[in-house]
Every structure is written in C-alpha cells, then in structure tokens.
Short mmCIF file of C-alpha atoms in Angstrom, two decimals:
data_model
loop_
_atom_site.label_atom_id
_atom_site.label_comp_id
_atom_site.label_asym_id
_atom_site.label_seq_id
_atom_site.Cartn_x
_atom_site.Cartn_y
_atom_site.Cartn_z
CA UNK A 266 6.06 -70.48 -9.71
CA UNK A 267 9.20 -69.41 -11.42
CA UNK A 268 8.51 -69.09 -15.46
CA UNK A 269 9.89 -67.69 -18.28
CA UNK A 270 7.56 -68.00 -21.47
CA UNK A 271 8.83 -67.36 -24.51
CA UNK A 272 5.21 -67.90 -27.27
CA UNK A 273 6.83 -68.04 -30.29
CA UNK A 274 8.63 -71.26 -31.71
CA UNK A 275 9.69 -69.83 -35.16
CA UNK A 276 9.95 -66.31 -36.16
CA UNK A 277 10.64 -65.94 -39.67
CA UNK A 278 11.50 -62.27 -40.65
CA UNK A 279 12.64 -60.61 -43.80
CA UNK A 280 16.52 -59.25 -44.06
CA UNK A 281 16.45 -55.27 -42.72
CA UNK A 282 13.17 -55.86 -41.22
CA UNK A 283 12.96 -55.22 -37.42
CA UNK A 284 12.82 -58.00 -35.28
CA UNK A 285 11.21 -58.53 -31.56
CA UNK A 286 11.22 -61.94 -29.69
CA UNK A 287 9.31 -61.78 -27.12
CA UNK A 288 10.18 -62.97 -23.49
CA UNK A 289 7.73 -63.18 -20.54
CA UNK A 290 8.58 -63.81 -17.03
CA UNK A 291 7.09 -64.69 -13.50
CA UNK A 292 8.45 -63.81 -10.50
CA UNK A 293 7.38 -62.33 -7.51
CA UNK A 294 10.60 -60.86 -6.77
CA UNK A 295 13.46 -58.47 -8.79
CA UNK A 296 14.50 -61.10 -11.30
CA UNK A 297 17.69 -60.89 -13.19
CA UNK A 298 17.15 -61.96 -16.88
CA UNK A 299 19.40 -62.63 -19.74
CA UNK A 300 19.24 -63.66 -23.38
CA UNK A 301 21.48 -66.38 -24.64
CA UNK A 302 21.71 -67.34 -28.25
CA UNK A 303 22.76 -70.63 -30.12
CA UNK A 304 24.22 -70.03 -33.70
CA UNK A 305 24.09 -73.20 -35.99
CA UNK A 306 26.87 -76.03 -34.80
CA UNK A 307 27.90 -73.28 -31.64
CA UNK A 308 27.69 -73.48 -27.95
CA UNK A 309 25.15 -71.82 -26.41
CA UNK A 310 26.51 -68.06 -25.79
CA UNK A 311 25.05 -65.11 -23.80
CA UNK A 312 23.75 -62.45 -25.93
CA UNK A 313 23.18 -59.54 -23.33
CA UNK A 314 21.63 -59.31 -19.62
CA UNK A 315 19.50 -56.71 -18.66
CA UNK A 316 21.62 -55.36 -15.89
CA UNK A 317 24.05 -54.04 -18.82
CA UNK A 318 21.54 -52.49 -20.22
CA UNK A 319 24.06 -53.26 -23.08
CA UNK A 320 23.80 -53.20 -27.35
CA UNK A 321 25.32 -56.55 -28.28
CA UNK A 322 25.57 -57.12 -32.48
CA UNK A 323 22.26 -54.27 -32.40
CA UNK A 324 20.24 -56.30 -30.21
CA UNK A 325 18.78 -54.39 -27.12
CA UNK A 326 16.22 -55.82 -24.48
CA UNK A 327 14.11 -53.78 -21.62
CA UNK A 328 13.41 -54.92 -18.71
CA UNK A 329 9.67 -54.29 -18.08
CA UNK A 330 8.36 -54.95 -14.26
CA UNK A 331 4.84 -54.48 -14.90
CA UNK A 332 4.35 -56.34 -17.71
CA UNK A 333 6.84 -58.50 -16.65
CA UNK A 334 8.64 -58.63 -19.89
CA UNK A 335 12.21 -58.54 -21.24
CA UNK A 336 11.52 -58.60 -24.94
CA UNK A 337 14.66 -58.55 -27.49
CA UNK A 338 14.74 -56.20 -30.33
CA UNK A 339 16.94 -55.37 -33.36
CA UNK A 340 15.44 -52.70 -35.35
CA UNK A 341 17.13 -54.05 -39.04
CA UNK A 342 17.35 -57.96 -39.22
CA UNK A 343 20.80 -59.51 -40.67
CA UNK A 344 21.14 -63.12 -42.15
CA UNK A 345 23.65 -64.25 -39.56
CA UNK A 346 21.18 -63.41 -36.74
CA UNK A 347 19.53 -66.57 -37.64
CA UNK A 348 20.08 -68.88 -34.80
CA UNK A 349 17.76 -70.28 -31.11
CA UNK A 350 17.20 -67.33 -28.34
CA UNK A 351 16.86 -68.14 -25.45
CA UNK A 352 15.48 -65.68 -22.66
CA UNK A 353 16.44 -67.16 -18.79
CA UNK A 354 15.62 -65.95 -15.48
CA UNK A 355 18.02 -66.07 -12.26
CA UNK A 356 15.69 -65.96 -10.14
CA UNK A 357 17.69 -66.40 -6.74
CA UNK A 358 21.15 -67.27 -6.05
CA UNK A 359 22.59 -69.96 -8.34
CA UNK A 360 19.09 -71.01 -10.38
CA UNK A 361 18.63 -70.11 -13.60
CA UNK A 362 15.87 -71.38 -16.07
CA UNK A 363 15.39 -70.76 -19.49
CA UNK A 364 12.41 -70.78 -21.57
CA UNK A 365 11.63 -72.81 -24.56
CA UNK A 366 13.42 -71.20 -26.97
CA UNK A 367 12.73 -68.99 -30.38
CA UNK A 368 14.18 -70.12 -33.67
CA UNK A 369 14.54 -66.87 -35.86
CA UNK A 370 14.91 -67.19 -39.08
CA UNK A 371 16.13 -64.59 -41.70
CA UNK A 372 14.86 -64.43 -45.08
CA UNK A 373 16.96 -63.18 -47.66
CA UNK B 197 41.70 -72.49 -21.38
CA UNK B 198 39.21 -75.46 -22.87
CA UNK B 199 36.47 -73.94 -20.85
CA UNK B 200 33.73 -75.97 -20.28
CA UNK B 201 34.09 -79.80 -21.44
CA UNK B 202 31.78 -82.97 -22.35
CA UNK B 203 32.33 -86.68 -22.58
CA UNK B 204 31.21 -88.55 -24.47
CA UNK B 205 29.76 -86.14 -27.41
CA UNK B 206 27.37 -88.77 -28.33
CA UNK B 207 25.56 -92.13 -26.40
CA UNK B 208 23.64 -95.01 -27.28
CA UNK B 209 21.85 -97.03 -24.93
CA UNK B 210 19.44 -99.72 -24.01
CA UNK B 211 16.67 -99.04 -21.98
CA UNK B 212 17.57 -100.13 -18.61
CA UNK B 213 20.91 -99.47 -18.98
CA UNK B 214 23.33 -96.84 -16.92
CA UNK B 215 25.70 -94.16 -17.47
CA UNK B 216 27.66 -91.05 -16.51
CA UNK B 217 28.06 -88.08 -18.32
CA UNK B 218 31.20 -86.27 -17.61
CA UNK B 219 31.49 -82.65 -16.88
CA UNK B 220 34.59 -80.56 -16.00
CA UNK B 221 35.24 -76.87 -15.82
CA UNK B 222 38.69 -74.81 -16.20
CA UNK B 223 37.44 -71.72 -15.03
CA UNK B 224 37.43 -71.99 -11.29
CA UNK B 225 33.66 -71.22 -11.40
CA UNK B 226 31.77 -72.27 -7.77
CA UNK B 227 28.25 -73.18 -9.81
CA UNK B 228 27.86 -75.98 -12.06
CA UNK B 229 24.52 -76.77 -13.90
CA UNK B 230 23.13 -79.71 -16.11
CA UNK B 231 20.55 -79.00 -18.86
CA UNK B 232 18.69 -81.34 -21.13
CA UNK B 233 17.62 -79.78 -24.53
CA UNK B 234 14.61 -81.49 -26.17
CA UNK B 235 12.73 -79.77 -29.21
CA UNK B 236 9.89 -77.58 -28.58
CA UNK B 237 10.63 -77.76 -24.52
CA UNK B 238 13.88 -75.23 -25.17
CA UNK B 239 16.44 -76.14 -22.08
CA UNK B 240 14.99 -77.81 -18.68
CA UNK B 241 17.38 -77.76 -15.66
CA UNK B 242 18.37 -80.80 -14.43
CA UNK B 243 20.08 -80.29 -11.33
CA UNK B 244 23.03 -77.55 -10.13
CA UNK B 245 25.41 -77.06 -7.49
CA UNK B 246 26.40 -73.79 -6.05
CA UNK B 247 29.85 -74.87 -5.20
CA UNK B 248 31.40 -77.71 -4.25
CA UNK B 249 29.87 -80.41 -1.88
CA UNK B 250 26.31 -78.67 -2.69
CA UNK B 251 23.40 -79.79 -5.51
CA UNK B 252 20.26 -79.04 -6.00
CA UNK B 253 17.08 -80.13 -7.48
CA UNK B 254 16.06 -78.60 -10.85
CA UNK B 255 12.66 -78.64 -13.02
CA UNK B 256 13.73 -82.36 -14.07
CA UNK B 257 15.66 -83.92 -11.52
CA UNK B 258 13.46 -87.61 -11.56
CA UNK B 259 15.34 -90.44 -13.17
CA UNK B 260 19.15 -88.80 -12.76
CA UNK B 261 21.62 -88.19 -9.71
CA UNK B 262 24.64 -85.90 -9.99
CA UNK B 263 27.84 -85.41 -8.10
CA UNK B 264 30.20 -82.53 -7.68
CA UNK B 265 33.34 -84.54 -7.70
CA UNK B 266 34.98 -81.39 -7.24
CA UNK B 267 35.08 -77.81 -7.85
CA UNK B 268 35.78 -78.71 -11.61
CA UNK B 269 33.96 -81.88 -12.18
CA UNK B 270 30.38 -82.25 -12.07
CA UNK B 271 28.84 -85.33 -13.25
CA UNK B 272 25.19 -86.63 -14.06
CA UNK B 273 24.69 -90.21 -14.12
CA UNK B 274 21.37 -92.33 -15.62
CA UNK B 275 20.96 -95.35 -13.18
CA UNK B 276 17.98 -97.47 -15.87
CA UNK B 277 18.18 -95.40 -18.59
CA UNK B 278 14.32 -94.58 -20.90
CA UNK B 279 13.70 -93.17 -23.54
CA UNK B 280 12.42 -90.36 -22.40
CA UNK B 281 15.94 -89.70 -21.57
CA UNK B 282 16.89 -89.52 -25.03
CA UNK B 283 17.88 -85.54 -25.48
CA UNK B 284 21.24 -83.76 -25.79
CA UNK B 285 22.81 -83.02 -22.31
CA UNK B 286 24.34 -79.52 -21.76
CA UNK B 287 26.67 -78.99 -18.29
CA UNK B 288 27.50 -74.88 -17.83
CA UNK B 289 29.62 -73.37 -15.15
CA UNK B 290 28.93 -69.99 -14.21
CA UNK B 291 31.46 -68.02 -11.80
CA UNK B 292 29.16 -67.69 -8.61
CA UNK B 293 26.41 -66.21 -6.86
CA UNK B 294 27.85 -63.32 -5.24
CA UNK B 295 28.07 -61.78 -9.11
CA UNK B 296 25.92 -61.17 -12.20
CA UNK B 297 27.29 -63.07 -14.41
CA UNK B 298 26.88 -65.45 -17.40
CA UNK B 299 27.02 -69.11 -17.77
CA UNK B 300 29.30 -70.68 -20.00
CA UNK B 301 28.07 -73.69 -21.69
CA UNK B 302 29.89 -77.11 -23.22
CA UNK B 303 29.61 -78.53 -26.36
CA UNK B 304 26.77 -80.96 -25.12
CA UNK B 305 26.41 -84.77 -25.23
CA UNK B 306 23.65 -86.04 -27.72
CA UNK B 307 21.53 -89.07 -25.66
CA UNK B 308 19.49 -92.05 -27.25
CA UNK B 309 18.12 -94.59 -25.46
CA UNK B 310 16.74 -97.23 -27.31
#
C-alpha cells in the first residue's frame, strides 16, 4: 500500500537550532515526493520536491531509497518557519497523498 | 489570475442534509483534486480527476461524489451529510501528468455538520 508517514505531530525547536522533520514513505516503485508547507491563515504552498534537489528558504530534503525516507532539514531554525509540513508522495500519474502533517514550532 | 477558487468559505449543515462545494481553476491545469483536512489525520484525498471527463477514487471517497464540470470546474457534492463530514475541504489543480510539477491549492471551505 501507498504511505507516507510522517511520526511526529509537534516539533518544537529552539530559534538557530537545526531542525529535521522526518518523512517516511512506501512504495514499491520510484516515487516522486514533495514537501508542502502551510504558514498560519495561508494556502497550502509547495516547499521543494526532491527532483530539484533544490534549497528553498534553507530547507533541503534527500531522497533516501533504502530507507525509504525524504526527511526535511534546515540546519539554523527561524521564527517564521513555524507553520504545518506536509511530506506527499506521487506515486503514479495524477495521485498524490500526503501524510499527516508536522506542526513545527519555533521557540524564541 | 485568481488561481485556484472555493465557494462557500464556510458551511453549516444538518445531518442528512446535501450540498456542493464549488471548485474552479484559472490555470488550464488537466488534474483536479479534493482534500479533506481533519486534525491529527493531516490531508486525506478525496477523489481526483486527471483531466476532464475522468475521476477517480481517493483514500476517502465513501459518502461524496464529484464531477468535472469542465476542465476548470470540479465539484464535490455531500448527498446526507454526517458529522463525520465535518472538516475543512481543500480542491488543488495541478498542471498534468506528463510533468513534475506542484499542486496549487484554494483557500479551502470549513464543513460542520450538525
């Protein structure tokens, strides 16, 4: 079955701290996965997809096939990264899931 | 461009009851997709439609039908509402499958059946 897990509900991380929200996938094939993120009162927005291999506001995510894994990482937390990440898998054509979502918080 | 847009923004029902949510895109995307958003379960696909004439089921199809009116319309309608219904509705267009790219979401509709 098609899954994306994401374990944490609430990360809660210190300003200039490094963050990591974690993103686990399953899917037997090459999957195409992406990170969206919803800022307070905003539309939900992509963030970066793993095809880019892209650096969007000094998040990056790697794609990892074996442990099946597309974690997202900043390495020095700001307050206005606080918002709900979503990690989503296409896995074929037009499908796309998401998980359930990580609420990261930023502590001043 | 207004991108991707929602009526109505917010719904009250009676259990029992029906409704259509309204979805229309600007963009000339082919795919069309309705979420519901419900805390702790993140976003749960409802159904999609990879262009016009097409749907599909999602993870959460029971208890709704859609339509694709149209390359830009694409509407989800509650025949006897519940309230396990009750949940903000997001539609999202997304260009097509032939490319990698994103989906752009609306503003959302925000459910309660009663």
């Amino acid at each position: 079955a098609q899954r994306v897990t994401q374990p944490e509900k609430l990360l809660s991380v210190f300003k200039g701290a490094p963050v990591e929200l974690k993103c686990n996938y399953s899917y037997s094939g090459s999957p195409e996965l992406f990170w969206y993120v919803q800022y307070s009162r905003q539309r939900l927005q992509l963030l970066l997809r793993h095809i880019s291999r892209e650096s969007i506001k000094g998040f990056t995510a790697d794609l990892n096939k074996g442990e099946t894994s597309f974690h997202l990482k900043k390495p020095f937390a700001q307050e206005e990264d606080s918002a709900m990440y979503y990690c989503a898998l296409r896995p074929r054509d037009d499908k796309i899931i998401f998980g359930k979502g990580t609420r990261l918080h930023i502590l001043p | 461009n207004a991108g991707v847009t929602q009526t109505p923004k917010f719904q009250v029902l009676k259990t029992g009851q029906s409704m259509t949510l309204q979805c229309a895109q600007d963009m000339n995307h082919n795919s069309m997709y309705w979420y519901r958003q419900d805390p702790g379960m993140g976003l749960r696909l409802i159904y999609y439609s990879a262009s016009e004439g097409t749907t599909d089921k999602g993870e959460v199809p029971n208890g709704y039908n859609v339509s694709r009116l149209n390359k830009r319309e694409f509407s989800l309608r509650l025949e006897s509402a519940a309230p396990s219904q009750t949940s903000v509705y997001f539609c999202a267009s997304r260009e097509g499958s032939s490319g990698r790219n994103e989906q752009f979401f609306g503003p959302g509709t925000r459910l309660t059946v009663l």
